[in-house]
Amino acid sequence: MSTQKEKDRLELLQGTLDLLILRTLIFGPQHGQGIARAIQQTTEDELLVEHGALYPALQRLEERGWIAADWGTSTNNRKARFYTLTRAGRKQLVKETTKWRRLAAAIGRVLGPEAREG
Amino acid sequence: MFWRKRKQSDFTAEIEAHLELETERLKEQGLSEEEARVAARRAFGNVTQAQERFYESGRWLWWDHLVQDLRFGLRMLVKNPGFTAVAVMTLALGIGANTAIFSLLNAVMLRELPVQSPKLLVLFGKGRAGGSNGMLPSTELYSYPFYREMRQKNQVFSDVSAMMSVLFARMHGAVGGRAELEPMDVQLVSGSYFSMLGVKPVLGRSFTAAEDEPGGGHPVAVVSYSWWDRRLARDPAIVGKTVTLGSTVYTIVGVTPPGFFGTAVGESPDLWIPLSMEKQVSPGWNGLDDKTFQSLFILGRLKTGASVEQAQANVNLLAKQIWRQHVGPVLTQRQQEDLQHAEIELTPAARGLPHIRYGASLPLQILMAVVGLVLLIVCANIANLLLARATTREREIAVRMALGAGRGRLIRQMLTESLLLALSGGALGVGLAYWAGNGLLALVPHGPEPLPLDVAPDARVLGFTFVVSLATALLCGIAPALRATRIALGSSLKEGRGAVSAASGTPLAKALIVSQVALSLVLLIGAGLFLRTVVNLSNVDTGFNKENVLLFGIDPPSVGYKEDLRVVSLYQQIEQRVSALPGVRAASISFFTFNQGEWTNWVSVTGRTPAAEDDMMVTHNVVGPGYFATMGIPVLLGRTFGPRDTAASPKVAAINETFARRYLPGGSPIGRHFGLGRDPTHSNDIEVVGVVKDAKYQDLRERPFPAAYYPYLQLVQYVSDFEVRYSGKPEAIIPEVRQAIGQVDRSLPVAYQGTMAEQVNRSMAGQILIARLSTFFGLLAAFLACLGIYGLISYAVTRRTNEIGIRMALGAESSGVLWMVMRESLMLVAVGVAIGIPAALAAARLVSSVLYGLKAADPITITMSSLVMIAVASLAGYLPARRATKVDPMVALRYE
């Protein structure tokens, strides 16, 4: 039932979803569907984010106090639950981003210069 | 944080909003309503799973599971009422026994005094002594002048108070001007006592500082709440009423709060009177201005911030100064040395003065260990029951696992069931302990009345019981739960009854039986040792004839007698009148009888210098002429006292064999002289006129001790003991004795205190208690072990029915079958005994100090106990084995 295109998408690494959510929220409050859309758009549909998987992550982040949530009205006048980045969340984002960059760079060094596809 | 922060419905609404938004967006991209809805759903993934994950992320999920488990557990227990009843009753017995003994242990050894910040209280010395000490310096008992000076000059206590080291028990007084006298316990305390403890009276006031001033001008009393309740029905107008003791009328000024029992565990004064009234309360105790009459305990309350070490340094510095003044300007060599070595040890007194703690600690610890072992056996028993039940539930468990229940979840479910059992048992056990508590106290025969101790379970006891119940649940539940969930699904679902399964029960079940046998044997051997100790003690030659003697207590000072010839004539008249009664063989007044206190002092003998501190120590008694006949103490040499020994005649004494042998060796002791005290220049004015047989004076275990008896005519004393040797029935004699004493002085209080044999038994009360309880629990343990064996073998026989049937069809003798089944249980018992004996030997070594007349490794006890264990365990195995021989081969084979 999944198309070929979907199969080519990258599976999310453990823990990266949290980072993506925090990063998305840096532009202002957003509801779950908006976050999902934003991730998909910014990654140009490369990442497979099952919308349903977003919610446990949101729940977790909320419990840790990195994001806060409240019901509000969306641009097209629908009730939705909006998530906001907290001060702690902002700090966490900086921390996670640095960590991620270092990790990516390190792995990049191990793998060497990009080989030609073929 | 007591409930999930977000409701499930809120979460569902959020998901719905998400799907709506996504559908809308897709519609904008040109999809139809239907297509958009499907696509949104697909992008979302599994909605139910998301909801479930949300649900499981709730921190209180375990609570939901617990509620489920509890509900299911309760249903299971109700469905098997027989199993539940047996298990809960067994657990109640085990946990209840632990709770009961722990309540006692708590009251005696753990509970803090109900006073303000008890942790700041310290006692001068260890609180071991009692009475009075005439030797300076004394580091256990202190004089009144010492207390006053210490209180004034110390820099480490916020306050200091003193109390008489002995309780004046059963004094006779009249309440509110009533005519009749009633017994009451009186404690003398310093004026600072209540304020230092921070005890605020519920009615009236406590003592004032002025009431500490000697001179007898402060006849006031504070009464205990329980006495106010018991004797005065909580009369609200009690303050201002009076109590008459002797010739002094005391005004009641206050009532202590409920629960306050003074500062000594095991005592419970009815009245507190200022120490300044010492002479009026007890004319024999006159130490207010006597620096060598050291009879007080001193309690201090540390200043906040002061450590015990600082306090100890300050106290000792001060004490040496005070003692030096008290000894006087000229010090002998010995006094100088004594002063140098004297060191007061401050001991924490948060739990009050130790009193009964010294004697009761070890017995209580032994009993605690005994009931602990019983609980272990109960656990093993319940574990076996649960195991057996798990087997019958194999199918249920297999079905649940096949339907996807996790093993962890099932284990938790089964543990919840054992928790329910243990908690029900615990709750019932607390009830049992509450009911048994006072009975247990009555079993501690401490005097004519039970020990005044509050053993009702308090928060600590309930906490203990709760923790014990939890531990019990884990201990008896974990193994069966692990075992039950480790099953092969396939075979269990097929209801495979193993056609031939040689082993009866699992290794776990067998191990449980073995441990039960071993633990029971430990208890049985312990019980045997304690029983034999009691038997040995009962067979100890007391040196007097304890049969056919009645004990009475009289209280001459309460009705105004002074220590003079009038009281002596009272004694004489009582002896004469009672001796003349038909059925009375002899009667005598005495200062003490067996185990009722003692008066020890040094003696001096011409030409003999004491070798060590305790050399030349003698226990003294003041008696009537008929004492030796009444007590049945044989006279070995010379004579006892008679009419010729008067106040005017030369002083005489009768001594025991040990006195004669030790201090007056070489030739007959008759006619030789000694003196009281340690003074080497003593005139040694007492002549030995007789030698009597050695007797026990304080304790059945004591070694022969030098003793001397004096006629009361020559050593005028208040005495309170009166012994009567009778023939016939005591019920008839007691009222006649009372009547005869009444004819001498109608007002004199007389109390019947039981027979001499009872008095002797009372002295080994702790032993009897341990023996009784350990025997009870030992038999209970053996019974439980037997139940376990019976259950295991019965089960094995049932499972092997067709195997046995085949064997018998093939010609096996029934004796062969019997042996085959018996062999199994005998093996278990043998292993249990083999483990139990060394364990018992190790345990017995710990209690060897309470044993008498036998060693911890007493071969007779060990053999007897082992034989008893093997016999009852074999019987438990024999009954089901016998059933196996009755198997009808035809029935057994058709059974399959």
PDB file of C-alpha atoms in Angstrom, chain B residues 110 128 147 153 162 181 235 262 303 307 316 336 472 479-480 530 545 598 616 678 687 698 715 770 811 857 880 883 894:
ATOM      1  CA  LEU B 110      12.170   1.341  71.447  1.00  0.00           C
ATOM      2  CA  ARG B 128      21.327  -0.095  86.848  1.00  0.00           C
ATOM      3  CA  TYR B 147      21.929  17.084  92.865  1.00  0.00           C
ATOM      4  CA  LYS B 153      26.603  25.028  88.781  1.00  0.00           C
ATOM      5  CA  ALA B 162      16.295  14.162  90.318  1.00  0.00           C
ATOM      6  CA  LEU B 181      -6.805   2.905 102.762  1.00  0.00           C
ATOM      7  CA  ASP B 235     -13.465  13.980  88.900  1.00  0.00           C
ATOM      8  CA  GLY B 262       6.931   8.873  84.483  1.00  0.00           C
ATOM      9  CA  LYS B 303      21.253  22.744  76.190  1.00  0.00           C
ATOM     10  CA  SER B 307      27.109  17.500  72.964  1.00  0.00           C
ATOM     11  CA  ASN B 316      32.780  15.101  85.827  1.00  0.00           C
ATOM     12  CA  GLN B 336      41.791   9.487  97.078  1.00  0.00           C
ATOM     13  CA  THR B 472       5.946 -11.768  53.482  1.00  0.00           C
ATOM     14  CA  ALA B 479       8.984 -18.007  43.658  1.00  0.00           C
ATOM     15  CA  PRO B 480       5.555 -19.439  42.797  1.00  0.00           C
ATOM     16  CA  PHE B 530      14.069 -23.542  77.355  1.00  0.00           C
ATOM     17  CA  ASN B 545      10.684 -25.236 101.643  1.00  0.00           C
ATOM     18  CA  GLU B 598      17.972  -7.228  99.378  1.00  0.00           C
ATOM     19  CA  MET B 616      33.316  -9.440 102.992  1.00  0.00           C
ATOM     20  CA  ARG B 678      33.786  -1.702 106.453  1.00  0.00           C
ATOM     21  CA  GLU B 687      27.821 -12.568 118.163  1.00  0.00           C
ATOM     22  CA  GLN B 698      17.480 -13.240  95.041  1.00  0.00           C
ATOM     23  CA  LEU B 715      17.573  -4.185 114.763  1.00  0.00           C
ATOM     24  CA  ILE B 770      10.166 -17.970  76.826  1.00  0.00           C
ATOM     25  CA  GLY B 811       1.978 -57.415  41.219  1.00  0.00           C
ATOM     26  CA  ALA B 857      24.505 -28.350  72.557  1.00  0.00           C
ATOM     27  CA  PRO B 880      -1.345 -40.020  52.073  1.00  0.00           C
ATOM     28  CA  ARG B 883      -4.083 -43.955  50.603  1.00  0.00           C
ATOM     29  CA  ARG B 894      -9.627 -46.579  33.687  1.00  0.00           C
TER      30      ARG B 894
END
